[in-house]
C-alpha atoms as one frame of an Amber mdcrd trajectory, in Angstrom:
protein
  24.044  14.980  28.070  27.212  16.713  26.743  27.705  17.269  22.989  31.349
  18.016  22.202  30.928  18.321  18.418  29.767  21.583  16.923  28.239  20.587
  13.568  26.296  22.882  11.313  23.241  20.595  11.421  21.799  18.536  14.248
  19.060  16.142  13.115  17.179  14.196  15.762  15.102  11.277  14.496  13.945
   7.789  15.465  16.264   4.884  14.800  15.629   3.137  11.483  17.103  -0.375
  11.676  16.801  -0.823   7.909  18.920   2.197   7.035  22.002   1.305   4.958
  25.477   1.693   6.439  27.391   4.875   5.784  29.309   4.634   2.534  32.655
   6.160   1.824  32.517   9.144  -0.548  33.969   8.911  -4.026  37.506  10.296
  -4.495  36.315  12.923  -6.956  34.320  14.533  -4.169  37.208  14.803  -1.739
  36.951  18.573  -1.678  33.522  18.271  -0.060  34.072  17.096   3.485  31.122
  15.312   5.051  31.201  14.101   8.636  28.398  11.758   9.680  27.914  10.013
  12.981  25.001   7.974  14.297  24.873   7.010  17.940  22.293   5.708  20.377
  21.606   7.436  23.663  19.264   6.963  26.579  17.313   9.986  27.763  16.131
  10.165  31.342  12.757  11.827  31.854  13.135  13.995  34.969   9.464  13.616
  35.910   8.722   9.903  35.741  12.243   8.500  35.465  11.514   6.517  32.310
  14.316   5.934  29.834  13.775   6.676  26.148  16.153   5.249  23.559  16.612
   7.514  20.537  19.106   8.112  17.762  21.001  11.356  17.230  22.478  11.941
  13.785  25.269  14.528  13.538  26.458  15.686  10.146  27.849  18.639   8.247
  24.999  18.387   5.733  21.243  17.932   5.961  18.235  17.542   3.743  17.350
  20.679   1.777  15.600  23.164   4.007  13.479  26.239   3.404  14.737  29.161
   5.367  12.353  31.999   6.052  12.239  35.077   8.135   8.492  35.232   8.749
   5.999  32.944  10.426   3.988  30.334   8.555   4.862  27.619   6.139   4.634
  29.541   2.947   2.615  28.607  -0.114   2.419  25.182  -1.595   1.974  24.118
  -5.156  -0.811  21.839  -6.278   1.003  19.225  -8.301  -1.135  16.276  -9.229
  -2.346  13.793 -11.768  -2.602  14.406 -15.466  -6.388  14.751 -15.728  -6.796
  17.296 -12.947  -3.646  19.097 -14.069  -5.104  19.695 -17.514  -8.354  21.151
 -16.176  -8.605  24.967 -16.210  -7.912  26.509 -12.847 -11.283  28.238 -12.885
 -13.109  24.907 -13.292 -11.211  23.406 -10.373 -11.989  26.468  -8.284 -15.710
  26.139  -8.971 -15.774  22.395  -8.290 -13.863  22.725  -5.012 -16.234  25.408
  -3.728 -17.558  24.398  -0.300 -21.115  25.772  -0.737 -21.388  23.809  -3.983
 -20.344  20.578  -2.239 -22.867  21.184   0.566 -25.596  21.790  -2.027 -24.676
  18.558  -3.810 -24.859  16.525  -0.594 -28.188  18.129   0.341 -29.581  17.314
  -3.120 -28.432  13.696  -2.865 -30.027  13.424   0.593 -33.300  14.861  -0.772
 -33.299  12.392  -3.678 -32.685   9.499  -1.280 -35.592  10.670   0.889 -37.773
  10.886  -2.232 -36.707   7.350  -3.164 -37.852   6.206   0.277 -41.274   7.864
  -0.047 -41.928   6.752  -3.644 -42.338   3.004  -4.032 -39.467   1.514  -6.036
 -39.604  -1.099  -8.786 -43.396  -1.373  -9.071 -45.335  -1.954 -12.297 -46.490
   1.022 -14.399 -50.118   0.291 -13.469 -49.236   0.800  -9.808 -47.990   4.324
 -10.465 -50.957   5.100 -12.731 -53.280   4.285  -9.834 -51.203   5.818  -7.036
 -50.255   9.055  -8.816 -53.108   9.762 -11.256 -53.285  12.852 -13.445 -56.821
  13.754 -12.346 -55.759  13.943  -8.678 -52.046  14.903  -8.573 -50.078  14.802
  -5.339 -49.351  18.302  -4.035 -51.312  19.633  -6.965 -48.740  18.827  -9.644
 -46.930  15.517  -8.992 -48.185  12.673 -11.192 -46.872   9.458 -12.685 -45.418
  11.445 -15.581 -42.837  13.027 -13.244 -41.900   9.595 -11.906 -41.240   8.084
 -15.327 -39.606  11.221 -16.761 -37.059  11.464 -13.917 -36.728   7.725 -13.308
 -37.970   8.031  -9.738 -39.348   4.491  -9.826 -35.719   3.282  -9.804 -34.183
   6.245  -8.019 -30.759   4.831  -7.161 -29.952   3.958 -10.775 -31.679   7.012
 -12.273 -29.501   9.428 -14.303 -30.351  12.348 -12.016 -29.116  10.463  -8.932
 -25.984   9.032 -10.570 -25.236  12.468 -12.046 -25.319  14.088  -8.599 -22.992
  11.372  -7.281 -20.575  12.033 -10.143 -20.688  15.786  -9.498 -19.999  15.284
  -5.777 -17.106  12.938  -6.617 -15.655  15.601  -8.933 -15.932  18.192  -6.158
 -14.144  15.901  -3.694 -11.299  15.240  -6.133 -10.987  18.934  -6.994 -10.879
  19.890  -3.297  -8.251  17.239  -2.625  -6.139  18.420  -5.548  -6.371  22.175
  -4.949  -6.496  22.344  -1.146  -5.597  19.197   0.787  -2.564  18.023  -1.194
  -0.895  21.492  -1.111  -1.517  21.687   2.648   0.200  18.336   3.131   3.139
  19.422   0.980   3.543  22.573   3.043   3.265  20.642   6.308   6.002  18.203
   5.219   8.528  21.003   4.681  10.675  21.727   7.681  12.010  25.258   7.937
  13.838  27.536  10.334  13.014  31.021  11.490  15.848  33.541  11.598  14.460
  36.267  13.849  12.901  36.597  17.291   9.991  38.599  15.848   8.943  35.743
  13.532   8.862  33.253  16.381   6.950  35.611  18.687   4.167  35.913  16.089
   3.172  32.279  16.617   0.123  31.202  18.637   2.391  30.453  21.585   5.677
  32.210  22.329   7.974  32.417  25.336  11.556  33.322  26.137  13.857  31.308
  28.405  16.622  33.550  29.790  19.113  30.812  30.593  18.560  27.762  28.398
  20.293  25.742  25.701  18.681  24.919  22.371  20.322  21.473  22.454  18.552
  20.668  25.736  15.243  21.775  24.241  15.808  19.520  21.216  16.414  16.476
  23.398  13.283  17.155  25.467  11.121  17.637  22.366  12.475  14.425  20.881
  11.530  12.577  24.049   7.965  13.889  23.657   7.605  12.414  20.158   8.696
  15.386  18.061  10.876  15.152  14.968  13.628  17.700  15.678  15.928  19.550
  13.252  18.707  21.972  14.265  20.939  24.269  12.255  23.325  26.475  14.191
  21.246  28.546  16.629  17.895  27.575  15.009  15.536  24.683  15.780  12.414
  23.322  14.102  10.291  20.439  15.436   6.934  18.889  14.509   4.690  15.935
  15.314   1.262  14.673  14.287   1.827  14.953  10.547  -0.613  12.058  10.002
  -3.443  14.392  10.960  -2.711  16.426   7.838  -3.230  13.345   5.634  -6.591
  12.504   7.262  -8.765  14.858   5.125  -7.395  13.220   1.978  -8.229   9.828
   3.450 -11.757  11.007   4.295 -12.281  12.121   0.703 -10.971   8.802  -0.643
 -13.286   6.912   1.738 -16.296   8.928   0.559 -15.353   8.208  -3.047 -15.181
   4.483  -2.247 -18.649   4.605  -0.682 -20.085   6.361  -3.734 -18.370   3.943
  -6.129 -19.698   0.982  -4.158 -23.196   2.436  -4.086 -23.078   3.013  -7.829
 -21.951  -0.579  -8.411 -24.825  -1.821  -6.261 -27.348   0.292  -8.132 -26.148
  -0.469 -11.666 -24.411  -3.856 -11.462 -26.687  -6.036  -9.323 -29.170  -8.835
  -9.967 -32.304  -9.452  -7.940 -35.234 -11.817  -7.990 -37.731 -13.636  -5.777
 -39.401 -17.019  -6.047 -41.852 -19.192  -4.104 -40.933 -22.882  -4.321 -42.899
 -25.831  -2.854 -41.039 -28.351  -0.780 -39.338 -30.983  -2.934 -38.992 -28.870
  -6.093 -36.059 -26.915  -7.489 -35.105 -23.943  -9.672 -32.044 -22.469 -11.421
 -30.566 -19.229 -10.059 -30.237 -17.626 -13.488 -33.957 -18.150 -14.169 -34.864
 -16.074 -11.123 -32.225 -13.342 -11.122 -32.903 -10.304 -13.300 -30.475  -7.412
 -13.971 -31.304  -4.039 -12.448 -28.607  -1.939 -14.125 -26.538  -1.508 -17.255
 -23.416  -2.878 -15.517 -25.045  -6.161 -14.465 -22.993  -9.117 -15.731 -23.995
 -12.738 -14.922 -21.479 -15.164 -13.452 -20.983 -18.937 -13.607 -22.916 -19.382
 -10.361 -26.112 -18.445 -12.219 -26.141 -22.014 -13.630 -26.458 -23.480 -10.128
 -29.619 -25.411  -9.332 -31.323 -24.875  -5.948 -33.322 -27.797  -4.511 -35.723
 -27.288  -1.574 -35.259 -30.404   0.546 -37.631 -29.401   3.325 -39.574 -26.415
   4.624 -40.490 -26.154   8.309 -41.950 -23.541  10.628 -41.603 -22.671  14.310
 -44.472 -21.314  16.404 -45.020 -19.298  19.556 -47.083 -20.747  22.398 -49.978
 -18.625  21.149 -49.860 -20.437  17.808 -48.419 -17.538  15.799 -45.559 -18.215
  13.397 -42.192 -17.265  14.943 -39.658 -18.508  12.379 -39.469 -20.545   9.187
 -36.604 -22.599   7.775 -35.627 -23.913   4.358 -33.225 -26.812   3.886 -31.547
 -25.995   0.548 -29.098 -27.934  -1.615 -27.042 -26.327  -4.371 -26.129 -28.506
  -7.343 -23.784 -27.835 -10.262 -24.449 -28.611 -13.935 -23.572 -32.276 -13.344
 -26.107 -32.612 -10.529 -23.418 -32.820  -7.846 -24.275 -31.169  -4.529 -21.777
 -28.369  -3.881 -23.376 -26.835  -0.779 -26.200 -27.572   1.636 -27.548 -25.300
   4.323 -30.729 -24.675   6.287 -31.502 -20.980   6.066 -33.932 -18.853   8.064
 -34.806 -15.205   8.461 -31.572 -13.231   9.078 -29.462 -16.310   8.293 -28.992
 -16.384   4.490 -26.983 -18.660   2.209 -24.108 -17.201   0.167 -22.528 -18.873
  -2.837 -20.578 -17.504  -5.810 -21.557 -13.902  -5.118 -25.269 -14.781  -4.843
 -27.088 -14.412  -1.523 -30.324 -16.335  -0.869 -32.567 -14.867   1.832 -35.526
 -16.461   3.589 -38.250 -13.825   3.239 -41.693 -15.445   3.139 -43.709 -18.624
   3.161 -46.848 -19.994   1.597 -49.151 -23.012   1.739 -48.718 -25.186  -1.340
 -50.917 -28.287  -0.998 -52.670 -30.764   1.269 -52.278 -34.512   0.958 -55.502
 -36.300   1.965 -57.011 -39.767   1.658 -60.735 -40.560   1.337 -61.948 -43.971
   2.484 -58.416 -45.285   2.065 -58.066 -43.992  -1.487 -55.303 -41.606  -2.427
 -53.427 -39.700  -1.315 -54.826 -36.770  -3.259 -52.789 -33.561  -3.587 -55.162
 -30.648  -3.127 -53.722 -27.273  -4.091 -54.162 -24.577  -1.455 -55.238 -21.138
  -2.691 -54.789 -17.881  -0.762 -58.026 -16.256   0.415 -58.160 -12.493   0.846
 -59.439 -11.371   4.250 -59.251  -8.158   6.223 -56.048  -7.791   8.143 -52.522
  -9.032   7.528 -53.046 -12.644   8.576 -52.802 -15.336   5.936 -55.628 -17.743
   5.114 -55.556 -20.608   2.627 -58.329 -22.908   1.391 -58.948 -25.993  -0.741
 -61.858 -28.178  -1.853 -62.312 -31.967  -2.078 -65.132 -32.704  -4.551 -67.558
 -35.484  -3.656 -69.911 -37.244  -6.058 -70.319 -36.393  -9.725 -67.622 -33.861
 -10.605 -69.346 -33.103 -13.915 -72.572 -31.948 -12.281 -73.428 -28.224 -12.518
 -73.405 -27.822  -8.714 -70.496 -29.856  -7.424 -70.498 -30.470  -3.715 -67.487
 -31.283  -1.617 -65.529 -30.908   1.597 -63.918 -27.515   2.291 -60.678 -27.149
   4.222 -59.150 -23.923   5.592 -55.793 -23.262   7.248 -53.819 -20.285   8.554
 -50.549 -22.186   8.789 -49.151 -25.705   8.617 -50.220 -26.670  12.159 -53.904
 -27.430  11.870 -56.627 -27.773   9.241 -60.258 -26.761   9.771 -62.686 -29.080
   7.926 -66.261 -28.266   6.797 -68.823 -30.781   5.497 -70.814 -30.720   2.272
 -73.301 -28.226   3.721 -70.534 -25.873   4.855 -70.933 -26.755   8.523 -67.982
 -27.147  10.854 -66.883 -30.783  11.003 -63.656 -30.668  13.027 -59.954 -29.789
  13.216 -57.103 -32.116  12.406 -53.335 -31.796  12.494 -51.324 -33.023   9.497
 -49.573 -36.356  10.069 -51.820 -37.111  13.038 -53.415 -39.994  11.050 -56.707
 -39.336  12.896 -59.643 -39.697  10.478 -62.612 -37.368  10.474 -65.979 -38.831
   9.386 -68.173 -36.683   7.113 -71.404 -38.088   5.649 -70.107 -41.628   5.985
 -66.698 -40.828   4.456 -63.456 -41.116   6.374 -61.060 -38.257   5.566 -57.424
 -38.378   6.737 -55.085 -35.395   6.327 -51.774 -37.017   5.570 -49.467 -34.009
   5.170 -49.330 -30.245   4.691 -46.844 -29.114   2.057 -45.470 -25.626   2.510
 -43.699 -23.365   0.044 -40.673 -21.285   0.867 -40.400 -17.676  -0.226 -36.830
 -16.849  -1.242 -35.163 -13.662  -2.404 -31.934 -13.874  -4.430 -29.532 -10.988
  -4.807 -26.062 -10.172  -6.075 -24.431  -6.952  -4.908 -20.863  -6.332  -6.136
 -20.715  -2.981  -4.380 -21.014  -4.294  -0.809 -17.265  -4.981  -0.255 -16.394
  -1.555  -1.656 -18.951   0.177   0.564 -17.709  -1.706   3.647 -14.116  -0.761
   2.813 -15.174   2.863   2.365 -16.962   3.025   5.700 -14.018   1.342   7.444
 -11.601   3.849   5.915 -13.966   6.699   6.813 -14.041   5.700  10.495 -10.260
   5.270  10.600  -9.409   8.539   8.860 -11.985  10.429  10.922 -10.213   9.284
  14.093  -6.807  10.171  12.612  -8.062  13.644  11.713  -8.295  14.457  15.425
  -4.502  14.183  15.750  -2.949  17.617  16.196  -0.203  18.729  13.857   2.055
  20.765  16.144   5.085  22.825  15.054   7.735  24.442  17.250  10.487  26.923
  16.350  13.312  28.091  18.599  16.255  30.514  18.242  19.301  30.749  20.518
  20.260  34.366  21.206  23.220  34.259  23.548  21.986  32.551  26.691  18.370
  33.445  25.868  16.174  30.962  24.029  13.122  32.237  22.125  10.503  29.507
  21.606   7.247  29.636  19.627   4.785  27.163  18.263   1.344  26.492  16.853
  -1.071  23.635  16.250  -4.099  23.070  14.046  -6.184  21.369  16.749  -6.493
  21.421  20.538  -5.453  25.061  20.547  -6.585  25.559  24.158  -4.442  22.673
  25.423  -1.377  23.550  23.330  -0.069  26.343  25.678  -0.281  23.948  28.647
   1.675  21.309  26.728   4.302  23.855  25.727   4.695  25.107  29.291   5.065
  21.522  30.474   7.886  20.932  27.996   9.628  24.228  28.696   9.537  23.553
  32.434  11.737  20.514  31.762  14.477  22.548  30.058  17.364  22.854  32.547
  18.614  26.303  33.441  22.200  27.136  32.467  24.380  27.828  35.523  27.291
  30.203  35.057  30.483  28.978  36.729  33.633  31.009  37.404  37.186  29.738
  37.680  39.512  31.411  40.258
């Protein structure tokens, strides 16, 4: 490539198709002569032969530059928003202290671990029994500590929210005093005026016969933004890596804001509903924080159409399902879905989870009479298996010692029947229509009515937390981009080149040598 113009400034940049056309200067500025030219060129990579289309802008003027005679980017101011700007510098310095931030994160982690160990949201009687004063945990920890510090609702307790607020203040102070000034410094492009300044960089080399224009073209082909002024050159790439720490801080703030919304602005509740009955969402949901605000969906009625269960071959319960209908104030069905464990229903910001089941009632007939709905009561036994029982009175129900038929069940599959003397009489499946004869009476188990255990929850902080984690992953990846800077100075036929990078410092010299090897050597020709 041959450049016949000799402008004061050479600015290499990527083509911007949206840039406005060059306008003619006003007559009153005729004394200031500005020559601008934009042209496209194709660069041939000598190694792989690929063509790269770039734009070269030649002009007598350029954006304001910072000239310096020593290495480095110089200091950067910490301009910022009004609130942080009004804070005393000493306060910002304390808040942005790294050991303080580490201590805050460690404290938050310890509080979260404590919230995992201490049961959350239980009744006061539970804590009186679990953490009594006459036998304190670790010799000092009793229920008084739990209620005084709010450890029974850790994630909405003042101590936990206060630590989150302090960590957020530290992140904002660090961003304002450290990260933003670093970005401002990195965005400034500047030239070095002496060989000594360039040779002080992390990498430095001298090419005896080379042209600074050739170096600029090669750097531009490698993705660098290149600026030239007379014999000086400055180039950089990877500026996005300098913005990544700010993005990481913003992502962490989003996560903390979302967590705070979840802890202080949510509603939760649980209910056990027999098949065929209904309930209103607002009657079940209870606020768990001072920012909890009900919505219109709380007036929605939930009707349990049917409750069914699936079983393993061994007879154990494998899954349970609830067919739910949502109805508005006018009784119109607005949504219907069969939910199961890990497959909830979502409507109007409310999520309904399938969490449990219970045995509600048995429908039986006696000698063709009925059916009678017999309520099933849970029976406490050793172990975690469920057991339910009911009783069908026989004879005079007003007698002091009422006798009857007992029925036990572990699930909705089969019912174990005992006679009036408590002896085993047989097993029947609901809906089998097979009678069982006890003391001359024919008993038929018509149906087993189950109850579904549902948990309702609203969590306005979930979208914010998801956005924060997404931004955190993205900015963490961006932070691995190296911000590389290169300076060069033409001294006769010699070209002094130096550079530095904030990451991949071991690979940077190899990359520089690769680029410098592509710079063509100037060949001196003589004319006879």
